[in-house]
mmCIF file of C-alpha atoms in Angstrom:
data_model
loop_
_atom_site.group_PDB
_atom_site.id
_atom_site.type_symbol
_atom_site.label_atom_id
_atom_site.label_comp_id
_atom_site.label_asym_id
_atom_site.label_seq_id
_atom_site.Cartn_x
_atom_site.Cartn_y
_atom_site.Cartn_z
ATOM 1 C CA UNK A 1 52.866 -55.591 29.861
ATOM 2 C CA UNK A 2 54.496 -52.675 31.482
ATOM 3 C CA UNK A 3 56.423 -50.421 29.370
ATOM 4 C CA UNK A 4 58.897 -49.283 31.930
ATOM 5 C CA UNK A 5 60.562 -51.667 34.797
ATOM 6 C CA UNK A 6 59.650 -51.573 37.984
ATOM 7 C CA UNK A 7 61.143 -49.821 40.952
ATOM 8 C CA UNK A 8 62.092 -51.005 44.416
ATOM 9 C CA UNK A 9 63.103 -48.739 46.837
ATOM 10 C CA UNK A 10 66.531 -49.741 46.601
ATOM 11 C CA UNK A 11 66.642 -49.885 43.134
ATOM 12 C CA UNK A 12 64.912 -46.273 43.076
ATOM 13 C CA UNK A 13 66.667 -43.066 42.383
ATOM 14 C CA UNK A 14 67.205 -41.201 45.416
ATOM 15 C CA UNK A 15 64.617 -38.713 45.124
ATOM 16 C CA UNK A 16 62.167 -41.227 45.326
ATOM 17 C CA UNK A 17 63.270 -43.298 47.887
ATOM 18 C CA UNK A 18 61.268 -41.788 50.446
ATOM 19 C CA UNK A 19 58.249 -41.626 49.074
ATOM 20 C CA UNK A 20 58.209 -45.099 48.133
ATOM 21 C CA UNK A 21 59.354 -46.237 51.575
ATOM 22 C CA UNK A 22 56.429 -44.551 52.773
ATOM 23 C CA UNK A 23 54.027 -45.589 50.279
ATOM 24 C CA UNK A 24 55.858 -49.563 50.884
ATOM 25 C CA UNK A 25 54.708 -49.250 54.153
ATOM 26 C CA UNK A 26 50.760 -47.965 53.626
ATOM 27 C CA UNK A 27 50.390 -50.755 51.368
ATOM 28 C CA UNK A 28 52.787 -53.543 52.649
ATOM 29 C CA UNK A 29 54.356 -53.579 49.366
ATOM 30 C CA UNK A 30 55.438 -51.969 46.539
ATOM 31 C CA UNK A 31 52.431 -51.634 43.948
ATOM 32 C CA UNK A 32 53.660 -51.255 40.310
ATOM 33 C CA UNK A 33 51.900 -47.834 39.955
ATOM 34 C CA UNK A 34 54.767 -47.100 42.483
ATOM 35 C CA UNK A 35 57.093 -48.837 41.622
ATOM 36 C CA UNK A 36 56.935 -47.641 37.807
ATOM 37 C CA UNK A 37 56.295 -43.860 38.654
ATOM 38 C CA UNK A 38 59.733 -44.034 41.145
ATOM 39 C CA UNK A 39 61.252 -43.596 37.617
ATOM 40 C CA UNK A 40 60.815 -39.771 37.900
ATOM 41 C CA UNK A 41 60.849 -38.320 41.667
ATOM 42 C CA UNK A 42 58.352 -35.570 40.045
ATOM 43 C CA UNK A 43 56.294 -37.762 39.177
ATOM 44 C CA UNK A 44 56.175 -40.183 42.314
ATOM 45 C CA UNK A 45 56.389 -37.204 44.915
ATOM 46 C CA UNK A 46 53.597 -34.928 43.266
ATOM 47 C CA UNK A 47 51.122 -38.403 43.310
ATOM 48 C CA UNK A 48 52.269 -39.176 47.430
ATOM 49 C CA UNK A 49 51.607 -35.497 48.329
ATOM 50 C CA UNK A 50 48.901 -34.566 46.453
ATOM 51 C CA UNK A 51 46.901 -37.528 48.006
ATOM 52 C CA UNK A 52 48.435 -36.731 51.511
ATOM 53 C CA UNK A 53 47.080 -33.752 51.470
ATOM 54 C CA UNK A 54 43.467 -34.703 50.243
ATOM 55 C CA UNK A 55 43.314 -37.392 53.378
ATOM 56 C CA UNK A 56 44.976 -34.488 55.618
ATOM 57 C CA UNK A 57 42.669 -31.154 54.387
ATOM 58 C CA UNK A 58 40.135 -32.601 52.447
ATOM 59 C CA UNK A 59 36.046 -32.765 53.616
ATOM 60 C CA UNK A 60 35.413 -36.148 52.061
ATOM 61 C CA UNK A 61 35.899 -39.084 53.995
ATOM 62 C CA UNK A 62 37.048 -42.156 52.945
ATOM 63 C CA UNK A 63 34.610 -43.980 51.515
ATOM 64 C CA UNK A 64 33.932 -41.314 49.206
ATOM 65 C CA UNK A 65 37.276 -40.745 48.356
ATOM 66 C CA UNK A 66 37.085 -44.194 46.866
ATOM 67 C CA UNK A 67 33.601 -43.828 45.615
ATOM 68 C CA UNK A 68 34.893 -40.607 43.649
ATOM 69 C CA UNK A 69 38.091 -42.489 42.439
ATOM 70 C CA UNK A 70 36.055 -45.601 41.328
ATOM 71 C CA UNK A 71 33.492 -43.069 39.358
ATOM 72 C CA UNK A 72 36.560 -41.642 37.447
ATOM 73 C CA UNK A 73 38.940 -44.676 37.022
ATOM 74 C CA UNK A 74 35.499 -46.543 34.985
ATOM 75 C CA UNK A 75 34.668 -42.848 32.538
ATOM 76 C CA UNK A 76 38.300 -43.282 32.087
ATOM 77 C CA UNK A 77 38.260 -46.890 31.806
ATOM 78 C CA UNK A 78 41.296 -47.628 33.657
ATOM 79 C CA UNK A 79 41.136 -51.244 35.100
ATOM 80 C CA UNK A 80 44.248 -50.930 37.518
ATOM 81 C CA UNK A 81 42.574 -48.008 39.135
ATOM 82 C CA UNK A 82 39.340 -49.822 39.065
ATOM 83 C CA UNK A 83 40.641 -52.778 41.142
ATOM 84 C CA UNK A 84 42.872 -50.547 43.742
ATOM 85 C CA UNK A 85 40.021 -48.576 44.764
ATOM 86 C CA UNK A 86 37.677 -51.744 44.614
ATOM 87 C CA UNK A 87 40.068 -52.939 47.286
ATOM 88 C CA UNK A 88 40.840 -49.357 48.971
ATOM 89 C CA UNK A 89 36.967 -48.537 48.761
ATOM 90 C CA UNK A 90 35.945 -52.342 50.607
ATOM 91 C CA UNK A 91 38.856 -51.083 53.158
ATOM 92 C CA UNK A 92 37.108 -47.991 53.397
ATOM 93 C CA UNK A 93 33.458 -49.478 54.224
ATOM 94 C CA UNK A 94 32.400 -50.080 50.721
ATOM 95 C CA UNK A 95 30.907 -53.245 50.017
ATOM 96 C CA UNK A 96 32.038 -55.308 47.192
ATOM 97 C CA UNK A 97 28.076 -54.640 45.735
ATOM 98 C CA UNK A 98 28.668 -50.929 46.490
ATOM 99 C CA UNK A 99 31.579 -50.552 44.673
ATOM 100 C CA UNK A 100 30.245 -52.455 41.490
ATOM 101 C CA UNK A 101 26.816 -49.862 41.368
ATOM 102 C CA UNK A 102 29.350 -47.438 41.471
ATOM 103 C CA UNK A 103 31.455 -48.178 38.778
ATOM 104 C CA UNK A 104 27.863 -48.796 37.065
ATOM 105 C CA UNK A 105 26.390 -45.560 38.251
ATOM 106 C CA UNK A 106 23.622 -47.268 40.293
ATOM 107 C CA UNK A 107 24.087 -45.556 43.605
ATOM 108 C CA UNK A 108 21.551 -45.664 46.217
ATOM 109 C CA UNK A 109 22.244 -42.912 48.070
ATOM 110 C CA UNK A 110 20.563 -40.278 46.700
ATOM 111 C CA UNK A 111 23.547 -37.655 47.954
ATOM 112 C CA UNK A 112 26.248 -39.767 47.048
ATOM 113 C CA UNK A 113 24.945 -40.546 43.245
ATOM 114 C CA UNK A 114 24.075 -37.370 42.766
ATOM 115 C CA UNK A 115 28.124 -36.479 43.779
ATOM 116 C CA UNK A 116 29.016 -39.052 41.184
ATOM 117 C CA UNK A 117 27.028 -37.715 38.194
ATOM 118 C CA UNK A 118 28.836 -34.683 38.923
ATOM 119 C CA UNK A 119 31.969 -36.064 38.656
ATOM 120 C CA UNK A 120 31.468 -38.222 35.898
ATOM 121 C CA UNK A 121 29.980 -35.326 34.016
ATOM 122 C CA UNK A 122 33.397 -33.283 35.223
ATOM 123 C CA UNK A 123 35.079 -36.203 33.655
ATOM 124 C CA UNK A 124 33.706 -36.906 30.702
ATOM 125 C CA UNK A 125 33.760 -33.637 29.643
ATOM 126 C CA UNK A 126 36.989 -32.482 30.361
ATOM 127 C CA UNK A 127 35.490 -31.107 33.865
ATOM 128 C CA UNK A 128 32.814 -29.116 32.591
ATOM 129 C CA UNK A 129 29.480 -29.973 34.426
ATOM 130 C CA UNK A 130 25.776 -28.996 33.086
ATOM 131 C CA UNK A 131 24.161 -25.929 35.714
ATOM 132 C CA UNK A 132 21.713 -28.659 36.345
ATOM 133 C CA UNK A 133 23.969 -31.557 37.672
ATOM 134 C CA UNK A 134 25.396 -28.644 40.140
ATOM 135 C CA UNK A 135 22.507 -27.719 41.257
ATOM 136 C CA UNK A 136 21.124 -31.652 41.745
ATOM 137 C CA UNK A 137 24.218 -31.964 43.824
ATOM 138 C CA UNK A 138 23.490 -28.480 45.667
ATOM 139 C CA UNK A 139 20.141 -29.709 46.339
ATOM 140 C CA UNK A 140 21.361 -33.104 47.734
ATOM 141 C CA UNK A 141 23.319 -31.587 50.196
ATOM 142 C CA UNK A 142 26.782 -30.904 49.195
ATOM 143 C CA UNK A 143 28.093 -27.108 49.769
ATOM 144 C CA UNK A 144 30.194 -25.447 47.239
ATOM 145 C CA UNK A 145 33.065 -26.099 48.823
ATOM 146 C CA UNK A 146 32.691 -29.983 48.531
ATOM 147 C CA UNK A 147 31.642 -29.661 44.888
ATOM 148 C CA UNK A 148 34.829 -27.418 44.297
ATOM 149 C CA UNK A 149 36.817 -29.901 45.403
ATOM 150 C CA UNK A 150 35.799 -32.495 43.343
ATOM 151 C CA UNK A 151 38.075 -31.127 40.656
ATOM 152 C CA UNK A 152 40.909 -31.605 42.832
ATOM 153 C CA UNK A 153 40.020 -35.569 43.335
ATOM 154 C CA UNK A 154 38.476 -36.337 39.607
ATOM 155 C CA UNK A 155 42.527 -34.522 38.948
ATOM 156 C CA UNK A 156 44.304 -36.769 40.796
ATOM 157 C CA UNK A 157 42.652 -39.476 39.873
ATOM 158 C CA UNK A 158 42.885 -38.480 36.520
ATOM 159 C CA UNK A 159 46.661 -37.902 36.766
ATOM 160 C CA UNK A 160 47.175 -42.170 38.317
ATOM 161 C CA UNK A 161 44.883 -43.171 35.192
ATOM 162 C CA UNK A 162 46.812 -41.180 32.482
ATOM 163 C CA UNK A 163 49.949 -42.756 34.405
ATOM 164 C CA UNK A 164 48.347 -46.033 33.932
ATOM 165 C CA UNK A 165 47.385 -46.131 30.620
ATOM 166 C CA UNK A 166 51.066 -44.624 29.713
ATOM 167 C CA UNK A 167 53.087 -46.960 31.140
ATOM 168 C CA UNK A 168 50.569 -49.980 30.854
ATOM 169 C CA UNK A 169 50.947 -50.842 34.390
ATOM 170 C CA UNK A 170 50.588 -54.248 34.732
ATOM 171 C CA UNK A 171 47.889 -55.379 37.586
ATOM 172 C CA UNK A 172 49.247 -56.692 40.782
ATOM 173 C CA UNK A 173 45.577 -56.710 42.667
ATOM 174 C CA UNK A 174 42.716 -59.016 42.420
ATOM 175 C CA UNK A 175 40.840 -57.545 39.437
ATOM 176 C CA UNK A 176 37.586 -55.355 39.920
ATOM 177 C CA UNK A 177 34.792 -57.468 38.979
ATOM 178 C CA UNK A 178 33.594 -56.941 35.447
ATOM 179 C CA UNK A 179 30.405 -55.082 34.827
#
């Protein structure tokens, strides 16, 4: 059960009215992630802009954005992240298979997998990766800049875990299928 209540946006403090407007209207509702981090407009406006500008500046598209995110939220065994970004990676292109190997780290793709042993190296171990896994991922055909940036996405999604597991959000999406 959540710790905290939930938000609306007209329950919301002011500062985070906005951001949860905008977020209301991406999603056609209020998720509880949402509407539990509208407690602090810190908190809710660093998670909406930080993951504006990944979709706005970043080089990974969508699907991998939710291939990524699906990687971390299972190391970090977070089950609410799990299921939004089962949903946000189908929405994306991922099949519901896809985004099961993913979470089980049987990918395919030889590019793609070896993306996500890099970033579930980075996040089991506090984002240190073995000169080996770079290199597998250098030699799959991502550039340094990609590979830098992973730290940026494994982070955020990192940040909406920790959230999770704090507050104990409670799941308002169709589970992720266990493993």
């Amino acid at each position: 059960m959540t710790r905290i209540p939930l938000h609306t946006v007209d329950s919301a403090p002011e500062g985070s009215r906005d951001a949860l407007k905008a977020l209301e209207a991406k999603f056609g509702k209020v998720l509880n992630i949402h509407g539990a981090m509208a407690h602090s407009p810190a908190v809710l406006q660093t998670y909406a802009a930080v993951q504006q500008v990944m979709q706005d500046t970043g080089t990974f598209d969508g699907r991998t954005r939710e291939a990524i995110a699906l990687a971390v939220a299972n190391v970090d065994e977070c089950s609410y992240c799990q299921a939004a970004h089962t949903a946000g990676g189908k929405a994306a292109g991922l099949s519901l298979q896809e985004t099961i190997d993913i979470r089980r780290g049987q990918v395919e793709d030889p590019k793609l997998n070896a993306l996500l042993t890099l970033v579930r190296e980075q996040t089991a171990h506090v984002g240190s990766v073995q000169d080996s896994t770079w290199q597998a991922a250098l030699d799959a055909g991502w550039s340094d800049a990609e590979l830098t940036e992973t730290s940026a996405h494994v982070a955020l999604n990192l940040f909406t875990n920790y959230f999770n597991h704090l507050v104990r959000t409670d799941l308002d999406l169709p589970a992720a299928p266990a493993l």
